[in-house]
Amino acid sequence: MEATSLVELGLVACAVALGTYFFRVPYTIGLVLAGLALSFFHALEIHLSKELILLLFLPPLLFEGALHMELGQLRRYATPVGFLALAGTLITALLIAAGAHYGLGLPWSFALLLGVILSPTDPVSVLAMFKQYGAPKGLQTVLEGESVFNDGIGIVLYLIVLQGIAGPPVGLGEGVLEFLKVALGGAAVGFALGYLVHRLLGQINDHLTEVMISVVLAFGSYILAENLHFSGVVSTVVAGLIIGNYGTVFSMSPTTRLSLLNFWAVVAFLANSAVFLLIGLDFDLARAGGNAVAIGVTVLLVLLARTLAVYSLLPLSNRLVRPSRRIPWAWMHAINWGGLRGTIPIALVLGLEPGLRQVGGVHLTTVVFAVALFSLVVQGLSMKPLLQRLGLIGVSAERLEYETQLARTIALGAALEEARQLEQRGEASPELLEATRQRLAEEREAVLRDLDQAVHSRESLRDHEALRLQRHLGLTQRAAVADALRRGLISEEAAATLSEELDAQLEEG
């Protein structure tokens, strides 16, 4: 990709960002639609490739997602995430393959190839919407955890099926062993590199150097694992989990932590902007017309396979966990419709040799692109109304009033503290400051009385306040432990032990 092409992509992405902000459309969906429009008018000629996605875009997206994934939340929902990521991926691949074989007449080998290509999910736009509208944190964890881990599983299955097409068929036992080798090997590489970088960051106190080391880790863990014939996806995710849950807490100063998270937020935003815009640009509208039947059948197969996987696996998962960790039915509906297809399926189909991209009149590349476009646009645009109907976003009137009063107390408290600092520094008239402080204190006292009355008169608000207070104090204790470790007052083993205890208390609420 030429430098001028990168500049053009950036300009289009900025224009789309402004448009989606004013029209209240999800940014990633706006990018895909803009790419389709530019493709129709041949206004911008840039093409995606497997290498571009897997080597340039995928590592930063995976690493940034893993940085923000809390291990405590992931452990809490490990059973449903594991069911969806492993069994769900297998069920989806097999059901799509069966439908493609009997419905489209594809040979079993190519039907399986289409199934494994379309099995990984990519709910980037949905997760952005969840965060924007305040969907439950647990729901975000389940959907993101499934996506992160089924990416690696889908890629491993893809390599196994390709090996069977190019050479002798791969037996079930051989396939399982290959899967375990690639997945566990990738996890081992990611853990080793993540732990080494975590220890290295503890010896450095320069935020620019530490951010640069994280960049090397994100790309280096992926490339090293791939060169060792392991899963680069799994390696990058594990490395990101270690840095996000241990490196940022125990090895970094607050300034470095803020710099790191802000840097990766920008990188992920740029990568998402480029890849979703390129998906729209690279879609061949003329070829899609000739594959309309295959596209329609495959879209239905993907939706049906997702529905069967979610509504069979999650109720089974609920039977195996304690009541507080069960997935509500409203969450299941959101998880089902939120299983979008995006970057990984696109990368996998672009990685096929030209001779494998068309079988029996079905152009696999066009079909996969069309499925990704359908899920990103149709499912993505309908996600907000679904979440509203399920009651998963938005706050009640009493909750909104409570949060407004809480915000007032925080703002008034900050103003009082600033007035005290101004008095100490002699930057304002003492008499004027005293009158101002008295007025602010009286106003804050009145708001606190209203807040206290609201909390004690409504049980739901009282429970919410108690849980919020406990989590705040627990996180404060965790930060104090990290600070003690940085100052050499306690050992890393002692810090890890106490942190696990605090995480367990936070998890139980």
Short mmCIF file of C-alpha atoms in Angstrom, two decimals:
data_model
loop_
_atom_site.label_atom_id
_atom_site.label_comp_id
_atom_site.label_asym_id
_atom_site.label_seq_id
_atom_site.Cartn_x
_atom_site.Cartn_y
_atom_site.Cartn_z
CA MET A 1 0.00 0.00 0.00
CA GLU A 2 1.49 3.33 -1.09
CA ALA A 3 1.88 6.33 1.19
CA THR A 4 -0.64 8.32 -0.88
CA SER A 5 -3.16 5.52 -0.46
CA LEU A 6 -2.73 5.65 3.30
CA VAL A 7 -3.35 9.41 3.24
CA GLU A 8 -6.47 8.93 1.10
CA LEU A 9 -7.76 6.27 3.49
CA GLY A 10 -7.15 8.60 6.42
CA LEU A 11 -9.03 11.47 4.78
CA VAL A 12 -12.02 9.25 3.97
CA ALA A 13 -12.01 7.81 7.49
CA CYS A 14 -12.05 11.32 9.00
CA ALA A 15 -14.95 12.35 6.76
CA VAL A 16 -16.89 9.22 7.74
CA ALA A 17 -16.15 9.81 11.42
CA LEU A 18 -17.68 13.29 11.18
CA GLY A 19 -20.69 12.02 9.26
CA THR A 20 -21.43 9.15 11.64
CA TYR A 21 -21.10 11.50 14.62
CA PHE A 22 -23.75 13.87 13.29
CA PHE A 23 -26.09 11.16 11.92
CA ARG A 24 -25.68 8.83 14.95
CA VAL A 25 -24.67 5.81 12.84
CA PRO A 26 -22.12 3.26 14.19
CA TYR A 27 -18.72 4.30 12.87
CA THR A 28 -17.64 0.89 11.54
CA ILE A 29 -20.89 0.49 9.59
CA GLY A 30 -20.46 3.97 8.13
CA LEU A 31 -16.99 2.99 6.95
CA VAL A 32 -18.26 -0.13 5.16
CA LEU A 33 -21.04 1.84 3.45
CA ALA A 34 -18.56 4.56 2.43
CA GLY A 35 -16.26 1.90 1.01
CA LEU A 36 -19.14 0.42 -1.02
CA ALA A 37 -20.01 3.85 -2.41
CA LEU A 38 -16.39 4.56 -3.38
CA SER A 39 -16.11 1.11 -4.96
CA PHE A 40 -19.24 1.71 -7.05
CA PHE A 41 -17.84 4.97 -8.43
CA HIS A 42 -14.26 3.59 -8.64
CA ALA A 43 -13.11 6.62 -6.66
CA LEU A 44 -10.37 4.82 -4.73
CA GLU A 45 -8.45 1.74 -5.90
CA ILE A 46 -6.98 -0.07 -2.88
CA HIS A 47 -7.27 -3.80 -2.28
CA LEU A 48 -7.14 -5.95 0.81
CA SER A 49 -4.78 -8.90 1.11
CA LYS A 50 -4.32 -11.68 3.61
CA GLU A 51 -0.91 -10.33 4.63
CA LEU A 52 -2.27 -6.81 5.09
CA ILE A 53 -4.95 -8.02 7.52
CA LEU A 54 -2.98 -10.66 9.40
CA LEU A 55 0.33 -8.82 9.73
CA LEU A 56 -0.67 -5.15 9.86
CA PHE A 57 -4.22 -4.88 11.19
CA LEU A 58 -4.88 -8.00 13.27
CA PRO A 59 -2.09 -7.87 15.93
CA PRO A 60 -2.94 -4.34 17.18
CA LEU A 61 -6.69 -5.09 17.20
CA LEU A 62 -6.19 -8.30 19.19
CA PHE A 63 -3.67 -6.76 21.57
CA GLU A 64 -5.81 -3.69 22.29
CA GLY A 65 -8.86 -5.85 22.94
CA ALA A 66 -6.94 -8.12 25.32
CA LEU A 67 -5.48 -5.12 27.18
CA HIS A 68 -8.97 -4.11 28.33
CA MET A 69 -10.22 -7.60 29.14
CA GLU A 70 -10.37 -8.17 32.91
CA LEU A 71 -9.19 -11.63 33.92
CA GLY A 72 -11.61 -11.55 36.85
CA GLN A 73 -14.57 -11.03 34.50
CA LEU A 74 -13.16 -13.58 32.05
CA ARG A 75 -12.84 -16.19 34.82
CA ARG A 76 -16.39 -15.42 35.94
CA TYR A 77 -17.75 -16.22 32.48
CA ALA A 78 -15.11 -18.79 31.47
CA THR A 79 -17.67 -21.59 30.99
CA PRO A 80 -19.98 -19.82 28.50
CA VAL A 81 -17.00 -18.23 26.72
CA GLY A 82 -15.32 -21.64 26.42
CA PHE A 83 -18.51 -23.29 25.18
CA LEU A 84 -19.08 -20.63 22.52
CA ALA A 85 -15.43 -20.31 21.44
CA LEU A 86 -14.73 -24.04 21.09
CA ALA A 87 -17.97 -26.00 20.71
CA GLY A 88 -19.75 -23.04 19.12
CA THR A 89 -17.07 -22.65 16.45
CA LEU A 90 -17.17 -26.38 15.63
CA ILE A 91 -20.99 -26.48 15.51
CA THR A 92 -21.11 -23.39 13.31
CA ALA A 93 -18.49 -24.72 10.89
CA LEU A 94 -20.16 -28.14 10.58
CA LEU A 95 -23.70 -26.76 10.12
CA ILE A 96 -22.59 -24.26 7.46
CA ALA A 97 -20.61 -27.04 5.74
CA ALA A 98 -23.61 -29.39 5.72
CA GLY A 99 -25.88 -26.67 4.34
CA ALA A 100 -23.33 -25.68 1.68
CA HIS A 101 -22.92 -29.31 0.61
CA TYR A 102 -26.61 -30.16 0.36
CA GLY A 103 -27.92 -26.71 -0.51
CA LEU A 104 -25.26 -25.39 -2.88
CA GLY A 105 -23.82 -28.70 -4.11
CA LEU A 106 -20.27 -27.97 -2.94
CA PRO A 107 -17.96 -30.96 -2.42
CA TRP A 108 -17.53 -31.79 1.27
CA SER A 109 -13.93 -30.54 1.36
CA PHE A 110 -14.88 -27.08 0.03
CA ALA A 111 -18.08 -26.98 2.07
CA LEU A 112 -15.97 -27.54 5.20
CA LEU A 113 -13.57 -24.85 4.02
CA LEU A 114 -16.44 -22.34 3.71
CA GLY A 115 -17.72 -23.40 7.14
CA VAL A 116 -14.44 -22.83 8.97
CA ILE A 117 -13.83 -19.53 7.14
CA LEU A 118 -17.19 -18.19 8.35
CA SER A 119 -17.01 -19.63 11.88
CA PRO A 120 -14.99 -16.85 13.66
CA THR A 121 -16.99 -13.87 14.93
CA ASP A 122 -15.90 -10.22 14.92
CA PRO A 123 -18.28 -8.04 16.95
CA VAL A 124 -16.14 -4.86 16.85
CA SER A 125 -18.99 -2.50 15.94
CA VAL A 126 -21.36 -4.21 18.39
CA LEU A 127 -18.87 -3.93 21.27
CA ALA A 128 -18.33 -0.25 20.49
CA MET A 129 -22.10 0.21 20.70
CA PHE A 130 -22.25 -1.76 23.97
CA LYS A 131 -19.68 0.56 25.53
CA GLN A 132 -21.33 3.69 24.14
CA TYR A 133 -24.78 2.83 25.50
CA GLY A 134 -23.72 1.16 28.75
CA ALA A 135 -24.64 -2.48 28.11
CA PRO A 136 -23.83 -4.87 30.99
CA LYS A 137 -20.10 -5.48 31.44
CA GLY A 138 -20.63 -9.24 31.65
CA LEU A 139 -22.36 -9.28 28.26
CA GLN A 140 -19.42 -7.41 26.74
CA THR A 141 -16.99 -9.89 28.31
CA VAL A 142 -18.81 -12.94 26.92
CA LEU A 143 -19.07 -11.57 23.39
CA GLU A 144 -15.50 -10.23 23.29
CA GLY A 145 -14.02 -13.32 24.97
CA GLU A 146 -15.74 -15.60 22.46
CA SER A 147 -14.52 -13.48 19.55
CA VAL A 148 -10.93 -13.32 20.74
CA PHE A 149 -10.59 -17.06 21.27
CA ASN A 150 -12.65 -18.35 18.34
CA ASP A 151 -10.42 -16.31 16.01
CA GLY A 152 -7.51 -18.57 16.92
CA ILE A 153 -9.64 -21.71 16.78
CA GLY A 154 -11.07 -20.77 13.39
CA ILE A 155 -7.62 -20.14 11.92
CA VAL A 156 -6.32 -23.49 13.18
CA LEU A 157 -9.33 -25.33 11.69
CA TYR A 158 -8.79 -23.46 8.42
CA LEU A 159 -5.16 -24.65 8.20
CA ILE A 160 -6.19 -28.23 8.94
CA VAL A 161 -8.90 -28.23 6.24
CA LEU A 162 -6.52 -26.64 3.70
CA GLN A 163 -3.94 -29.31 4.47
CA GLY A 164 -6.57 -31.97 3.80
CA ILE A 165 -7.52 -30.38 0.45
CA ALA A 166 -3.90 -29.99 -0.72
CA GLY A 167 -2.70 -33.40 0.49
CA PRO A 168 -3.96 -36.60 2.08
CA PRO A 169 -7.08 -36.21 4.27
CA VAL A 170 -6.37 -35.34 7.90
CA GLY A 171 -7.76 -37.86 10.40
CA LEU A 172 -9.75 -36.82 13.46
CA GLY A 173 -6.99 -37.74 15.92
CA GLU A 174 -4.32 -36.03 13.82
CA GLY A 175 -6.50 -32.93 13.52
CA VAL A 176 -7.07 -32.75 17.29
CA LEU A 177 -3.33 -33.12 17.98
CA GLU A 178 -2.50 -30.41 15.43
CA PHE A 179 -5.10 -28.12 16.98
CA LEU A 180 -3.71 -28.63 20.50
CA LYS A 181 -0.14 -28.10 19.30
CA VAL A 182 -0.90 -24.88 17.49
CA ALA A 183 -3.20 -23.42 20.18
CA LEU A 184 -1.16 -24.41 23.24
CA GLY A 185 2.09 -23.48 21.51
CA GLY A 186 0.72 -20.03 20.74
CA ALA A 187 -0.44 -19.61 24.33
CA ALA A 188 3.00 -20.63 25.62
CA VAL A 189 4.78 -18.13 23.35
CA GLY A 190 2.40 -15.33 24.35
CA PHE A 191 2.73 -16.13 28.05
CA ALA A 192 6.55 -16.27 27.93
CA LEU A 193 6.90 -13.00 26.01
CA GLY A 194 4.19 -11.26 28.02
CA TYR A 195 5.78 -12.27 31.32
CA LEU A 196 9.26 -11.20 30.19
CA VAL A 197 7.97 -7.81 29.07
CA HIS A 198 5.97 -7.45 32.30
CA ARG A 199 9.18 -7.95 34.31
CA LEU A 200 11.15 -5.66 31.99
CA LEU A 201 8.61 -2.84 32.32
CA GLY A 202 9.03 -2.99 36.09
CA GLN A 203 12.66 -1.91 35.65
CA ILE A 204 11.89 1.07 33.38
CA ASN A 205 10.23 4.37 34.18
CA ASP A 206 9.94 6.07 30.79
CA HIS A 207 6.49 6.08 29.23
CA LEU A 208 7.68 6.47 25.63
CA THR A 209 10.04 3.50 25.89
CA GLU A 210 7.40 1.36 27.61
CA VAL A 211 4.79 2.12 24.95
CA MET A 212 7.28 1.22 22.22
CA ILE A 213 8.06 -2.07 23.97
CA SER A 214 4.34 -2.88 23.98
CA VAL A 215 4.25 -2.32 20.20
CA VAL A 216 7.15 -4.73 19.73
CA LEU A 217 5.36 -7.25 21.96
CA ALA A 218 2.07 -7.03 20.03
CA PHE A 219 3.66 -7.65 16.62
CA GLY A 220 6.59 -9.74 17.86
CA SER A 221 4.42 -12.28 19.72
CA TYR A 222 2.32 -12.78 16.59
CA ILE A 223 5.27 -13.12 14.18
CA LEU A 224 7.33 -15.38 16.46
CA ALA A 225 4.43 -17.76 17.07
CA GLU A 226 3.63 -17.93 13.35
CA ASN A 227 7.29 -18.63 12.49
CA LEU A 228 7.24 -21.48 15.01
CA HIS A 229 4.05 -22.81 13.30
CA PHE A 230 1.87 -21.94 16.29
CA SER A 231 -1.14 -19.64 16.50
CA GLY A 232 -0.11 -15.98 16.31
CA VAL A 233 -3.65 -14.94 17.27
CA VAL A 234 -3.60 -16.91 20.53
CA SER A 235 -0.06 -15.70 21.27
CA THR A 236 -0.95 -12.02 20.86
CA VAL A 237 -4.12 -12.37 22.95
CA VAL A 238 -2.32 -14.07 25.84
CA ALA A 239 0.47 -11.48 25.78
CA GLY A 240 -2.11 -8.68 25.82
CA LEU A 241 -3.97 -10.28 28.74
CA ILE A 242 -0.78 -10.43 30.82
CA ILE A 243 0.18 -6.82 30.11
CA GLY A 244 -3.36 -5.56 30.62
CA ASN A 245 -3.93 -7.36 33.93
CA TYR A 246 -0.43 -7.44 35.44
CA GLY A 247 1.90 -5.16 33.49
CA THR A 248 -0.29 -2.07 33.72
CA VAL A 249 -1.03 -2.70 37.40
CA PHE A 250 2.31 -3.87 38.82
CA SER A 251 4.93 -2.61 36.36
CA MET A 252 3.80 0.84 35.24
CA SER A 253 3.37 4.25 36.77
CA PRO A 254 -0.05 5.94 36.36
CA THR A 255 1.42 8.22 33.66
CA THR A 256 2.71 5.27 31.64
CA ARG A 257 -0.53 3.35 32.08
CA LEU A 258 -2.55 6.29 30.74
CA SER A 259 -0.12 6.80 27.82
CA LEU A 260 -0.22 3.11 26.93
CA LEU A 261 -4.01 2.80 26.95
CA ASN A 262 -4.49 6.04 24.99
CA PHE A 263 -1.89 5.01 22.42
CA TRP A 264 -3.50 1.62 21.80
CA ALA A 265 -6.96 3.16 21.63
CA VAL A 266 -5.76 5.38 18.76
CA VAL A 267 -3.97 2.48 17.01
CA ALA A 268 -7.07 0.26 17.23
CA PHE A 269 -9.23 3.11 15.93
CA LEU A 270 -6.94 3.59 12.91
CA ALA A 271 -6.73 -0.14 12.18
CA ASN A 272 -10.50 -0.58 12.42
CA SER A 273 -11.03 2.45 10.21
CA ALA A 274 -8.75 1.09 7.50
CA VAL A 275 -9.97 -2.51 7.51
CA PHE A 276 -13.71 -1.74 7.49
CA LEU A 277 -13.29 0.87 4.77
CA LEU A 278 -11.27 -1.60 2.69
CA ILE A 279 -13.93 -4.31 3.11
CA GLY A 280 -16.41 -2.01 1.38
CA LEU A 281 -13.89 -0.93 -1.24
CA ASP A 282 -12.90 -4.50 -2.14
CA PHE A 283 -16.44 -5.85 -2.61
CA ASP A 284 -17.19 -6.75 -6.25
CA LEU A 285 -20.82 -5.70 -6.82
CA ALA A 286 -20.95 -7.12 -10.36
CA ARG A 287 -19.75 -10.56 -9.28
CA ALA A 288 -22.17 -10.55 -6.33
CA GLY A 289 -25.12 -10.51 -8.76
CA GLY A 290 -24.00 -13.79 -10.29
CA ASN A 291 -23.69 -15.39 -6.84
CA ALA A 292 -26.95 -14.02 -5.41
CA VAL A 293 -28.44 -17.47 -4.67
CA ALA A 294 -25.26 -18.73 -3.01
CA ILE A 295 -25.02 -15.51 -0.96
CA GLY A 296 -28.64 -15.76 0.21
CA VAL A 297 -28.30 -19.42 1.18
CA THR A 298 -25.02 -18.82 3.01
CA VAL A 299 -26.39 -15.84 4.96
CA LEU A 300 -29.31 -18.01 6.13
CA LEU A 301 -26.92 -20.84 7.04
CA VAL A 302 -24.73 -18.50 9.11
CA LEU A 303 -27.74 -17.11 11.00
CA LEU A 304 -29.22 -20.56 11.58
CA ALA A 305 -25.90 -22.04 12.74
CA ARG A 306 -25.36 -19.15 15.14
CA THR A 307 -28.86 -19.53 16.57
CA LEU A 308 -28.51 -23.27 17.12
CA ALA A 309 -25.06 -22.88 18.70
CA VAL A 310 -26.09 -20.10 21.12
CA TYR A 311 -29.43 -21.55 22.23
CA SER A 312 -28.04 -25.05 22.70
CA LEU A 313 -24.73 -24.24 24.38
CA LEU A 314 -25.61 -21.38 26.74
CA PRO A 315 -28.51 -23.16 28.51
CA LEU A 316 -26.17 -26.15 28.94
CA SER A 317 -23.50 -23.82 30.33
CA ASN A 318 -26.04 -22.37 32.79
CA ARG A 319 -26.57 -25.83 34.28
CA LEU A 320 -22.86 -26.14 35.08
CA VAL A 321 -22.30 -22.81 36.89
CA ARG A 322 -23.64 -21.17 40.02
CA PRO A 323 -26.77 -19.02 39.64
CA SER A 324 -24.88 -15.71 39.85
CA ARG A 325 -22.83 -16.64 36.75
CA ARG A 326 -25.67 -17.80 34.51
CA ILE A 327 -26.42 -16.04 31.23
CA PRO A 328 -29.89 -14.41 31.22
CA TRP A 329 -32.15 -15.04 28.23
CA ALA A 330 -31.96 -11.36 27.24
CA TRP A 331 -28.17 -11.70 27.00
CA MET A 332 -28.54 -14.83 24.85
CA HIS A 333 -30.65 -12.91 22.31
CA ALA A 334 -28.00 -10.16 22.16
CA ILE A 335 -25.15 -12.69 21.87
CA ASN A 336 -26.96 -14.51 19.08
CA TRP A 337 -27.57 -11.40 16.96
CA GLY A 338 -24.19 -9.89 17.90
CA GLY A 339 -22.13 -12.69 16.32
CA LEU A 340 -21.01 -10.59 13.35
CA ARG A 341 -18.49 -11.71 10.73
CA GLY A 342 -15.67 -9.37 9.76
CA THR A 343 -11.89 -9.23 9.47
CA ILE A 344 -10.89 -12.87 10.13
CA PRO A 345 -13.21 -14.49 7.53
CA ILE A 346 -12.10 -11.84 5.02
CA ALA A 347 -8.42 -12.56 5.72
CA LEU A 348 -8.91 -16.33 5.49
CA VAL A 349 -10.74 -16.28 2.16
CA LEU A 350 -8.17 -13.87 0.70
CA GLY A 351 -5.47 -16.35 1.74
CA LEU A 352 -6.82 -19.04 -0.61
CA GLU A 353 -4.95 -19.87 -3.78
CA PRO A 354 -6.76 -18.55 -6.90
CA GLY A 355 -7.71 -22.11 -7.89
CA LEU A 356 -9.54 -22.65 -4.60
CA ARG A 357 -11.64 -19.48 -4.68
CA GLN A 358 -14.30 -20.73 -7.11
CA VAL A 359 -16.00 -24.13 -6.93
CA GLY A 360 -18.96 -25.27 -9.03
CA GLY A 361 -19.98 -21.74 -10.00
CA VAL A 362 -19.77 -20.46 -6.40
CA HIS A 363 -17.17 -17.74 -5.88
CA LEU A 364 -16.11 -18.19 -2.25
CA THR A 365 -14.47 -14.77 -1.95
CA THR A 366 -17.61 -12.96 -3.09
CA VAL A 367 -19.84 -15.06 -0.81
CA VAL A 368 -17.68 -14.44 2.27
CA PHE A 369 -17.45 -10.69 1.57
CA ALA A 370 -21.24 -10.54 1.15
CA VAL A 371 -21.86 -12.38 4.42
CA ALA A 372 -19.50 -9.98 6.22
CA LEU A 373 -21.26 -6.97 4.68
CA PHE A 374 -24.70 -8.33 5.65
CA SER A 375 -23.70 -8.95 9.25
CA LEU A 376 -21.92 -5.62 9.64
CA VAL A 377 -24.67 -3.51 8.07
CA VAL A 378 -27.97 -5.34 8.73
CA GLN A 379 -27.15 -6.89 12.09
CA GLY A 380 -25.06 -3.91 13.16
CA LEU A 381 -27.75 -1.33 12.40
CA SER A 382 -30.49 -3.39 14.07
CA MET A 383 -28.48 -4.05 17.22
CA LYS A 384 -29.38 -0.87 19.08
CA PRO A 385 -33.18 -1.34 18.71
CA LEU A 386 -32.78 -4.94 19.86
CA LEU A 387 -30.79 -3.92 22.95
CA GLN A 388 -33.39 -1.28 23.78
CA ARG A 389 -36.23 -3.80 23.39
CA LEU A 390 -34.38 -6.25 25.64
CA GLY A 391 -33.81 -3.53 28.26
CA LEU A 392 -30.03 -3.92 28.10
CA ILE A 393 -29.18 -0.29 27.40
CA GLY A 394 -30.47 2.95 28.80
CA VAL A 395 -31.18 3.73 32.45
CA SER A 396 -34.42 4.08 34.39
CA ALA A 397 -35.68 7.51 35.48
CA GLU A 398 -34.74 6.90 39.13
CA ARG A 399 -31.29 5.62 38.15
CA LEU A 400 -30.75 8.67 35.92
CA GLU A 401 -31.77 11.00 38.77
CA TYR A 402 -29.40 9.18 41.14
CA GLU A 403 -26.47 9.43 38.71
CA THR A 404 -27.20 13.11 38.07
CA GLN A 405 -27.13 13.87 41.79
CA LEU A 406 -23.95 11.83 42.20
CA ALA A 407 -22.31 13.81 39.38
CA ARG A 408 -23.31 17.06 41.12
CA THR A 409 -21.68 16.01 44.39
CA ILE A 410 -18.49 15.03 42.56
CA ALA A 411 -18.38 18.34 40.66
CA LEU A 412 -19.05 20.41 43.78
CA GLY A 413 -16.43 18.46 45.73
CA ALA A 414 -13.85 19.13 43.02
CA ALA A 415 -14.73 22.84 43.08
CA LEU A 416 -14.31 22.96 46.89
CA GLU A 417 -10.92 21.25 46.64
CA GLU A 418 -9.79 23.67 43.95
CA ALA A 419 -10.89 26.64 46.08
CA ARG A 420 -8.82 25.30 48.97
CA GLN A 421 -5.79 24.97 46.66
CA LEU A 422 -6.27 28.53 45.39
CA GLU A 423 -6.32 29.81 48.98
CA GLN A 424 -3.12 27.96 49.85
CA ARG A 425 -1.38 29.35 46.77
CA GLY A 426 -2.69 32.87 47.44
CA GLU A 427 -4.19 33.19 43.99
CA ALA A 428 -7.50 34.83 45.05
CA SER A 429 -8.96 37.08 47.70
CA PRO A 430 -9.39 35.14 51.01
CA GLU A 431 -12.66 36.89 51.75
CA LEU A 432 -14.11 36.06 48.31
CA LEU A 433 -12.85 32.48 48.51
CA GLU A 434 -14.41 31.97 51.95
CA ALA A 435 -17.80 33.18 50.71
CA THR A 436 -17.53 30.97 47.63
CA ARG A 437 -16.50 27.92 49.66
CA GLN A 438 -19.38 28.43 52.06
CA ARG A 439 -21.86 28.64 49.17
CA LEU A 440 -20.44 25.52 47.49
CA ALA A 441 -20.42 23.58 50.77
CA GLU A 442 -24.07 24.42 51.47
CA GLU A 443 -25.08 23.45 47.95
CA ARG A 444 -23.17 20.18 48.18
CA GLU A 445 -24.69 19.38 51.57
CA ALA A 446 -28.20 19.83 50.15
CA VAL A 447 -27.40 17.55 47.18
CA LEU A 448 -25.92 14.91 49.52
CA ARG A 449 -29.11 14.92 51.62
CA ASP A 450 -31.22 14.36 48.50
CA LEU A 451 -28.85 11.61 47.35
CA ASP A 452 -28.92 9.89 50.73
CA GLN A 453 -32.72 10.01 50.82
CA ALA A 454 -32.98 8.55 47.30
CA VAL A 455 -30.60 5.68 48.11
CA HIS A 456 -32.35 4.72 51.35
CA SER A 457 -35.84 4.90 49.88
CA ARG A 458 -35.13 2.59 46.91
CA GLU A 459 -33.69 -0.87 47.47
CA SER A 460 -32.29 -1.18 43.92
CA LEU A 461 -30.32 2.06 44.32
CA ARG A 462 -29.09 0.99 47.76
CA ASP A 463 -27.79 -2.31 46.34
CA HIS A 464 -26.14 -0.49 43.45
CA GLU A 465 -24.50 2.03 45.81
CA ALA A 466 -23.19 -0.74 48.08
CA LEU A 467 -21.74 -2.68 45.14
CA ARG A 468 -20.17 0.47 43.64
CA LEU A 469 -18.60 1.36 47.00
CA GLN A 470 -17.21 -2.13 47.49
CA ARG A 471 -15.72 -2.22 43.98
CA HIS A 472 -14.18 1.24 44.43
CA LEU A 473 -12.56 0.31 47.72
CA GLY A 474 -11.39 -3.02 46.32
CA LEU A 475 -9.73 -1.31 43.36
CA THR A 476 -8.16 1.20 45.76
CA GLN A 477 -6.64 -1.69 47.73
CA ARG A 478 -5.37 -3.26 44.52
CA ALA A 479 -3.70 0.02 43.49
CA ALA A 480 -2.10 0.31 46.95
CA VAL A 481 -0.67 -3.21 46.62
CA ALA A 482 0.77 -2.34 43.20
CA ASP A 483 2.33 0.83 44.60
CA ALA A 484 3.89 -1.13 47.50
CA LEU A 485 5.38 -3.58 44.98
CA ARG A 486 6.84 -0.75 42.88
CA ARG A 487 8.48 0.74 45.99
CA GLY A 488 9.99 -2.62 46.93
CA LEU A 489 8.03 -2.98 50.18
CA ILE A 490 6.61 -6.40 49.26
CA SER A 491 7.61 -9.23 46.94
CA GLU A 492 5.87 -10.00 43.66
CA GLU A 493 4.59 -13.31 45.08
CA ALA A 494 2.93 -11.52 48.00
CA ALA A 495 1.42 -8.93 45.66
CA ALA A 496 0.05 -11.65 43.35
CA THR A 497 -1.48 -13.56 46.28
CA LEU A 498 -3.25 -10.52 47.70
CA SER A 499 -4.37 -9.37 44.25
CA GLU A 500 -6.00 -12.75 43.62
CA GLU A 501 -7.86 -12.45 46.94
CA LEU A 502 -9.05 -8.93 46.05
CA ASP A 503 -10.07 -10.06 42.56
CA ALA A 504 -12.12 -12.88 44.07
CA GLN A 505 -13.88 -10.44 46.43
CA LEU A 506 -14.60 -8.05 43.54
CA GLU A 507 -15.88 -10.92 41.41
CA GLU A 508 -18.29 -12.11 44.09
CA GLY A 509 -19.52 -8.58 44.74
#
